[in-house]
XYZ file of C-alpha atoms in Angstrom:
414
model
C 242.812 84.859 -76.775
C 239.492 83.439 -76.093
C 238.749 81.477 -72.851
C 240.831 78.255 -72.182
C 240.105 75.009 -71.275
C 241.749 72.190 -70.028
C 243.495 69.021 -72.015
C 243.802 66.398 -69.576
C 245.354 63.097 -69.363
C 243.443 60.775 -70.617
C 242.566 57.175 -69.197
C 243.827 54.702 -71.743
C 242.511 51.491 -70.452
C 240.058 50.038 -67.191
C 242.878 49.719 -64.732
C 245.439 52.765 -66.308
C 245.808 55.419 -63.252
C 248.871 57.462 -64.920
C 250.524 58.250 -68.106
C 253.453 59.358 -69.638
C 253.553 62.118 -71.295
C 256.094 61.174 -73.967
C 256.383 63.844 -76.400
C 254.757 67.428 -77.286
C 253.759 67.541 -80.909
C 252.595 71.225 -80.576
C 254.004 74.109 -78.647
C 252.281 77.194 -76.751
C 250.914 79.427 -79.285
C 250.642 77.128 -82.115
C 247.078 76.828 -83.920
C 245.845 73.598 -83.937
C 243.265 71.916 -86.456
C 240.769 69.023 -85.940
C 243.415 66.003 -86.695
C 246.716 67.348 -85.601
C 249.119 66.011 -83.251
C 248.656 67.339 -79.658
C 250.184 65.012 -77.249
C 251.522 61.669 -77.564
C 251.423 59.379 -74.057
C 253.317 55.670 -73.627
C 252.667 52.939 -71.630
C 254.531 49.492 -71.536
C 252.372 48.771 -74.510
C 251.562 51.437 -76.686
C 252.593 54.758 -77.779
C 249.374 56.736 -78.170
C 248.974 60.074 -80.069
C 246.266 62.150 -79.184
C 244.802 64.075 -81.282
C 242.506 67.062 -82.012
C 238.684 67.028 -82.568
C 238.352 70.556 -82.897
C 240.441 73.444 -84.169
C 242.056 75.753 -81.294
C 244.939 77.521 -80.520
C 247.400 75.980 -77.651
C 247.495 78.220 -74.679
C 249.878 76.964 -71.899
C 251.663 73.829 -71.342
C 251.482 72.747 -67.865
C 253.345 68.983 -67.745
C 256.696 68.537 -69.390
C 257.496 65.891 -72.143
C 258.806 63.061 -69.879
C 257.048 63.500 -66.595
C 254.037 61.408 -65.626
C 251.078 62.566 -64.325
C 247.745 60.661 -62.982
C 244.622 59.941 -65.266
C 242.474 63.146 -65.148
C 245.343 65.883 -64.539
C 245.351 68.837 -66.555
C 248.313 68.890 -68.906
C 247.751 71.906 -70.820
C 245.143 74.451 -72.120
C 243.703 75.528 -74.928
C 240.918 77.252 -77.112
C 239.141 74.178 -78.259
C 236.672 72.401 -76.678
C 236.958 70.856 -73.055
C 236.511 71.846 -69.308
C 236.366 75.804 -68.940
C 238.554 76.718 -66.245
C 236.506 78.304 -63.705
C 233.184 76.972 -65.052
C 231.051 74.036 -63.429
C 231.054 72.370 -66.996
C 231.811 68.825 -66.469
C 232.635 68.033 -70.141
C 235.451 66.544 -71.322
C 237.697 67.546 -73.850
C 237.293 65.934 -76.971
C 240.159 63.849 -77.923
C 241.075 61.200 -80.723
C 243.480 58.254 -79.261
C 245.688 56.640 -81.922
C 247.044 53.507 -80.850
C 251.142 53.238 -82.188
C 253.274 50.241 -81.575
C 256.331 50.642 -79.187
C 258.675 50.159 -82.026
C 262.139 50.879 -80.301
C 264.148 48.066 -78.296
C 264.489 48.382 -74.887
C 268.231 48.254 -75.459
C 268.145 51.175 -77.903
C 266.602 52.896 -74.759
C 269.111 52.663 -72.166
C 272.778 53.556 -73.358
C 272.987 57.235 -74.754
C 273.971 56.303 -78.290
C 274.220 59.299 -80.973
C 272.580 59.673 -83.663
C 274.747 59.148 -86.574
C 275.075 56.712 -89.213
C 277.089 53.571 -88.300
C 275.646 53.660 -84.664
C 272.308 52.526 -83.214
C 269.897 55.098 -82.765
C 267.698 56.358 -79.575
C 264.710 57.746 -80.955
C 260.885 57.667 -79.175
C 258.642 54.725 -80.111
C 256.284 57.225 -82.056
C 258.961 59.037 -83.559
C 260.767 55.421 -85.556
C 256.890 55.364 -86.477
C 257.045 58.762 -88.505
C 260.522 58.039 -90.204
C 258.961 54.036 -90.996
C 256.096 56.272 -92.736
C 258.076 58.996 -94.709
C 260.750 56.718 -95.551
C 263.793 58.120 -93.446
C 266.800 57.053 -92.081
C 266.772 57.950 -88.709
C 270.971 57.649 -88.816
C 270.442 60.577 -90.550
C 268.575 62.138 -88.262
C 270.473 64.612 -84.824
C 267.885 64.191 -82.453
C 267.006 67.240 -80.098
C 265.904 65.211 -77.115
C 268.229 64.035 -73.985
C 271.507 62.668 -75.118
C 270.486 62.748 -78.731
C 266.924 61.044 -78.366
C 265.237 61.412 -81.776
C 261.129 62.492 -81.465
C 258.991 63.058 -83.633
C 259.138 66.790 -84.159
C 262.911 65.915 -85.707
C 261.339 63.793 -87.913
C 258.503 65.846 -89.290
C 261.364 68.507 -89.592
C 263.501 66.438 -91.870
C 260.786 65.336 -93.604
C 260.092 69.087 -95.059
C 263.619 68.831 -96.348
C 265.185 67.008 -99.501
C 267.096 63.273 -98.697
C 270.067 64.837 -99.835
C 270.463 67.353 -97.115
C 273.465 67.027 -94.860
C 273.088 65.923 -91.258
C 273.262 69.163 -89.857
C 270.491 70.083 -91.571
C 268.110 67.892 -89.906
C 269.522 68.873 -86.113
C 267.578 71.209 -83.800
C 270.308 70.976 -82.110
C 273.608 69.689 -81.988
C 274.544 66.266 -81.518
C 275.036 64.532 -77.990
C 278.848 63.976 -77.450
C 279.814 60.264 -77.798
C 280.166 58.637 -74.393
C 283.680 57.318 -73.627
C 282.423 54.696 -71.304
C 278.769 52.698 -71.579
C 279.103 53.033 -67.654
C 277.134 56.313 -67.652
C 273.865 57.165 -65.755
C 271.091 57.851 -68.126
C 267.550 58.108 -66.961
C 265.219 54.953 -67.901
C 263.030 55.516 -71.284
C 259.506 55.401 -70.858
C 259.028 52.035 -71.776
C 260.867 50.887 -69.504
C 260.102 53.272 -66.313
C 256.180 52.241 -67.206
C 257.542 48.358 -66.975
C 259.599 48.584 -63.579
C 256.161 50.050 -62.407
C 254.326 47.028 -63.281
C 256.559 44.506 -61.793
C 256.818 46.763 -58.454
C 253.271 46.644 -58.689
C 253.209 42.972 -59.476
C 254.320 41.971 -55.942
C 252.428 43.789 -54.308
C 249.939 40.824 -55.127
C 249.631 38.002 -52.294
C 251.206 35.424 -54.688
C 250.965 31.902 -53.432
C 252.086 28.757 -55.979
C 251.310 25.228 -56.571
C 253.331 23.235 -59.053
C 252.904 19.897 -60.567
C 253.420 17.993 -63.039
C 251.482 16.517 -66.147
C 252.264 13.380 -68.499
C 252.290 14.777 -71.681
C 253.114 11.284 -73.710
C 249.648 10.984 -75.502
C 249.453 14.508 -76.230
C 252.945 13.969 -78.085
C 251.637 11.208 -80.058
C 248.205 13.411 -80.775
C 249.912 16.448 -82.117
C 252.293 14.375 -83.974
C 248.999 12.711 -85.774
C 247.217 15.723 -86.257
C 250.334 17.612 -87.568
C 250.739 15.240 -90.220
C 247.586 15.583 -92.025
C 247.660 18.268 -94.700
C 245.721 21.306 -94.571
C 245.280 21.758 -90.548
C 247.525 24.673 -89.026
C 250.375 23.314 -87.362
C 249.924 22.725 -83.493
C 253.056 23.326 -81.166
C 252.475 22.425 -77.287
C 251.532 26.018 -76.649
C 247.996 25.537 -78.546
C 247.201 22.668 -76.784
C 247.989 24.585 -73.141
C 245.739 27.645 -74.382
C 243.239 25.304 -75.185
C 243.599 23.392 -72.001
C 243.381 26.758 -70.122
C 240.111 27.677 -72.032
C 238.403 24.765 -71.142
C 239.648 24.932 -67.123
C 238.401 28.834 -67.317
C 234.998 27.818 -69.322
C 234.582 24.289 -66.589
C 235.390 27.085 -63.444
C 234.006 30.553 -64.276
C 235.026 31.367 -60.633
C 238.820 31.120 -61.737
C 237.763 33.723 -64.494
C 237.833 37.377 -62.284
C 240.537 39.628 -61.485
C 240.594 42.456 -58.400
C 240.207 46.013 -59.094
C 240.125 48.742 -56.511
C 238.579 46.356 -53.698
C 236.090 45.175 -56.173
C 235.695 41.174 -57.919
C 235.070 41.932 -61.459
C 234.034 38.376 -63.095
C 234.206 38.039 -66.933
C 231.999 36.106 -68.938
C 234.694 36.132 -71.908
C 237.207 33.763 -71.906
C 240.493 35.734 -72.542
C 244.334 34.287 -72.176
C 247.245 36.279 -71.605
C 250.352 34.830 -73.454
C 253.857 35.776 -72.363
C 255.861 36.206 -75.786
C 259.484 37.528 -76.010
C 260.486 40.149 -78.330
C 263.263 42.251 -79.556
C 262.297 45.042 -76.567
C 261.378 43.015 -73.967
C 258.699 40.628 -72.412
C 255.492 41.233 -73.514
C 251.974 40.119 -72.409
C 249.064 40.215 -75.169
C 245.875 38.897 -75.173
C 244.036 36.111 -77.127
C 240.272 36.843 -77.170
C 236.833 35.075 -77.238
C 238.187 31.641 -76.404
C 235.103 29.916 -75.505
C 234.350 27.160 -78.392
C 237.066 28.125 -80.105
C 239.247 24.465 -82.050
C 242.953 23.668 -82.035
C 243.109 24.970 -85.138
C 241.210 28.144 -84.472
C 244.159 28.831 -81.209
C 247.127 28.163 -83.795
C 245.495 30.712 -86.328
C 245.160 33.178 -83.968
C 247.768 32.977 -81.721
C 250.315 33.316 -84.661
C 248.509 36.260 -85.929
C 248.650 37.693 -82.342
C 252.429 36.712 -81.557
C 253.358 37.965 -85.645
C 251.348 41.446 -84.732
C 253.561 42.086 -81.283
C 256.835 41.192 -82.549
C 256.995 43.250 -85.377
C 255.620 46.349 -83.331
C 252.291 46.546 -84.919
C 250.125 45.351 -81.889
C 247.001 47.318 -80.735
C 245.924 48.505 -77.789
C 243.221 45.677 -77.087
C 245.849 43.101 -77.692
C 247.456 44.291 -74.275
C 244.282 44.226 -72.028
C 241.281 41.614 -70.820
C 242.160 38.534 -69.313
C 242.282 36.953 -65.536
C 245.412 34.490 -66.663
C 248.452 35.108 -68.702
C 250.197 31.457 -69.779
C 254.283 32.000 -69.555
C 255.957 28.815 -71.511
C 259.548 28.524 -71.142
C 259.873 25.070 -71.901
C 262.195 25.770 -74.679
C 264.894 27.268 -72.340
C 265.510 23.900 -70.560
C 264.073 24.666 -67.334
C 262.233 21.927 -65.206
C 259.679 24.260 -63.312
C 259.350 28.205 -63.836
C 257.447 30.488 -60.666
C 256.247 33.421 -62.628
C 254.833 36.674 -61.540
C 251.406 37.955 -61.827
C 250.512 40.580 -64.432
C 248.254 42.761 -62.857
C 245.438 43.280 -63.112
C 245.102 39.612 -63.629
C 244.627 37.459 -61.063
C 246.730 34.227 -62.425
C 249.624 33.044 -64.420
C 251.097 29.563 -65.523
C 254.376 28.864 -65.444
C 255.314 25.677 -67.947
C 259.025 24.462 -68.059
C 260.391 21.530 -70.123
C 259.686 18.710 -71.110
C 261.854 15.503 -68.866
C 262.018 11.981 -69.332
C 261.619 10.576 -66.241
C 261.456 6.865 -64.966
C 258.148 6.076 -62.919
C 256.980 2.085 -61.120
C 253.714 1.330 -63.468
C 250.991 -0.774 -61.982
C 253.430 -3.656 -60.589
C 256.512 -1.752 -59.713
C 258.130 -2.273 -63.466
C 260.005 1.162 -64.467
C 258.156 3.135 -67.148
C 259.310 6.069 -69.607
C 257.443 8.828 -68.755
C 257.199 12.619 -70.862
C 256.533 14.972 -67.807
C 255.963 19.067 -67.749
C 256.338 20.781 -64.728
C 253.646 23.176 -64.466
C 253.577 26.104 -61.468
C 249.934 28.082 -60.989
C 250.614 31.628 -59.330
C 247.367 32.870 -57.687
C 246.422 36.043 -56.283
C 245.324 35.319 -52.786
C 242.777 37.550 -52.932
C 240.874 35.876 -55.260
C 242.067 32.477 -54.947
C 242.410 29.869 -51.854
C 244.642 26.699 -52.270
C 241.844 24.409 -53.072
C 240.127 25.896 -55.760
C 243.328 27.040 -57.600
C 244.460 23.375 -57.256
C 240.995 22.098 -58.767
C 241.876 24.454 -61.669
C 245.192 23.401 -62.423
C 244.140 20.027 -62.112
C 241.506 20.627 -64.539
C 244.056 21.542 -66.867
C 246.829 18.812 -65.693
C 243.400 16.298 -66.956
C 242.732 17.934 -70.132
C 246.645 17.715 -70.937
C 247.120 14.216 -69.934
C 243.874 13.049 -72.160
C 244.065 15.279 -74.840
C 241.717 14.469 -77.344
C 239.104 15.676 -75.019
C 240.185 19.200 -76.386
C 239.191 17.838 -79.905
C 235.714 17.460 -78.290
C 233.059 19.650 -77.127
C 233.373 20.617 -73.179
C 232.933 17.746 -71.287
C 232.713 17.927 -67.491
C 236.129 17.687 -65.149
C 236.600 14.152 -63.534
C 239.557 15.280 -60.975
């Protein structure tokens, strides 16, 4: 064999430091053409299979499927192209990323369910890809991972055979056992290992909070008018928050940075996180190029966004950018909500429901008011207590006279 060089772990995104490495698609000795397979590595956001650029043959595999290793470690060698071991060559290996949606539920993930047909089924996010693209059931599939876990090599192997083939046919190996009891230690999947890491790492943020509240009866009225006419997209309270946000981020660019590795990087992009819920868990993507952008343009695109992550099909630059993630639970009757930071960002909103309170007007006389608690979590880094209140007063104004938003940016009065 010829001399080998290094496959390493590659860095997925600015502030990615590790990876799992979810899955082998190849094993030592097999020859490997530009395009294949090699590796496939998840995050809480992706599943991403590397591929070939070259042809080679696989020499030795160095990190288990499972483990996780830091950006830049060598998980295997080869005959292709890359870092000669031994050499001074400084080259890296070259390496196609394909972005794949975490399709499996987190729930799917935890209990050690078989794989048979009448029972749900744990299979890796990249393998429920494969079978989604071949057409199989994966209840017909005997998985050859832990405790039944279906990859992908089971279903590129029962893809080679006919749909009528027994069950057994498609097994590696034979089935896991069915539990007796759900109350059995299993080890976490990788989606949601990579997620306990980022909410360990979340507080280790200095979070500090100021709440509020904002009177929200004209911007009733206003979305009420504007979702009457015909044609517009229709506006929920969300759009008008984003767009609220945008405007605070756009009025105080020094709100719009996050921390990285002792360093302030400042965007000149406004981006918005938005927390959405889905069938396997909380997840964070990213609107885009919010500066300038109408009511209309938010709805468009944050339904398009939300659509995209909850039916698995969201990309890897959906998940990243942004110094603020907005986190609206206002549907879950809940008066204020303290949310945690997603890192690397440097901000989040919390917004609860919406209460009808009773307030004195002008000469004492009880009023009906429509109020939404709204709680700011700032990294302290960053952030001191009277520029983060500045900003969410900035938005608290924009909220309470909303048809600035219909506008172009006009200067903050608080």
């Amino acid at each position: 064999m010829s001399e080998l060089n290094d496959l390493l772990m590659p860095k997925l995104g600015l502030t990615m430091t590790e990876g799992l490495l979810a899955e082998w698609s190849v094993a030592s000795g097999d020859s490997v053409k530009a395009g294949d397979a090699l590796f496939i590595v998840e995050t809480d956001k992706v599943a991403n299979e590397i591929l070939a650029d070259a042809d080679g043959v696989m020499g030795e595999i160095l990190v288990q499927a499972g483990d996780t290793v830091p950006v830049g470690a060598v998980v295997a060698r080869w005959t292709g192209p890359g870092q000669g071991i031994g050499s001074n060559s400084s080259a890296v290996v070259a390496l196609t990323i394909q972005s794949a949606p975490l399709a499996a539920e987190v729930q799917e993930d935890i209990l050690p369910y078989t794989a048979v047909v009448g029972a749900r089924v744990v299979a890796t996010p990249f393998a429920r890809r494969l079978a989604r693209e071949h057409g199989i059931d994966l209840g017909l599939i005997a998985g050859s991972g832990p405790s039944g876990r279906i990859k992908a090599a089971d279903v590129r192997f029962a893809s080679k055979t006919t749909s009528s083939a027994p069950v057994e046919q498609y097994s590696h190996q034979h089935s896991a056992p069915v539990p007796t009891s759900v109350a059995q230690s299993q080890p976490a999947s990788g989606l949601v290992q990579a997620m306990a890491r980022r909410m360990t790492e979340a507080k280790q943020v200095p979070h500090f909070y100021l709440s509020a509240e904002a009177e929200i009866s004209e911007l009733l009225l206003l979305r009420e008018r504007l979702n009457a006419e015909e044609g517009g997209a229709k506006l929920t309270l969300n759009h008008f928050i984003i767009a609220a946000v945008a405007r605070a981020l756009e009025g105080m660019p020094q709100q719009n940075c996050i921390w990285s590795d002792g360093h302030v990087v400042q965007f000149s992009g406004i981006d918005i996180g938005l927390a959405v819920s889905t069938d396997r868990g909380l997840m964070a993507p990213v609107l885009h190029d919010l500066a300038g952008c109408s009511l209309d343009g938010i709805a468009v695109r944050s339904g398009e966004l939300i659509a995209r992550v909850r039916e698995g099909k969201g990309l890897r630059e959906d998940m990243s950018g942004g110094a603020i993630t907005i986190s609206n639970a206002g549907m879950f009757n809940v008066t204020y909500m303290t949310p945690i930071i997603n890192p690397p960002q440097s901000a989040i909103l919390g917004v609860g429901s919406i209460r009808e309170v009773f307030r004195p007007d002008a000469d004492g006389a009880p009023t009906l008011k429509r109020e939404m608690g709204l709680v700011l979590a700032a990294d302290h880094r960053l952030h001191d207590g009277v520029s983060a209140l500045k900003f969410l007063n900035y938005v608290i104004d924009l909220l309470q006279a909303p048809y600035r938003l219909l506008r172009s940016n006009t200067a903050f009065k608080g």
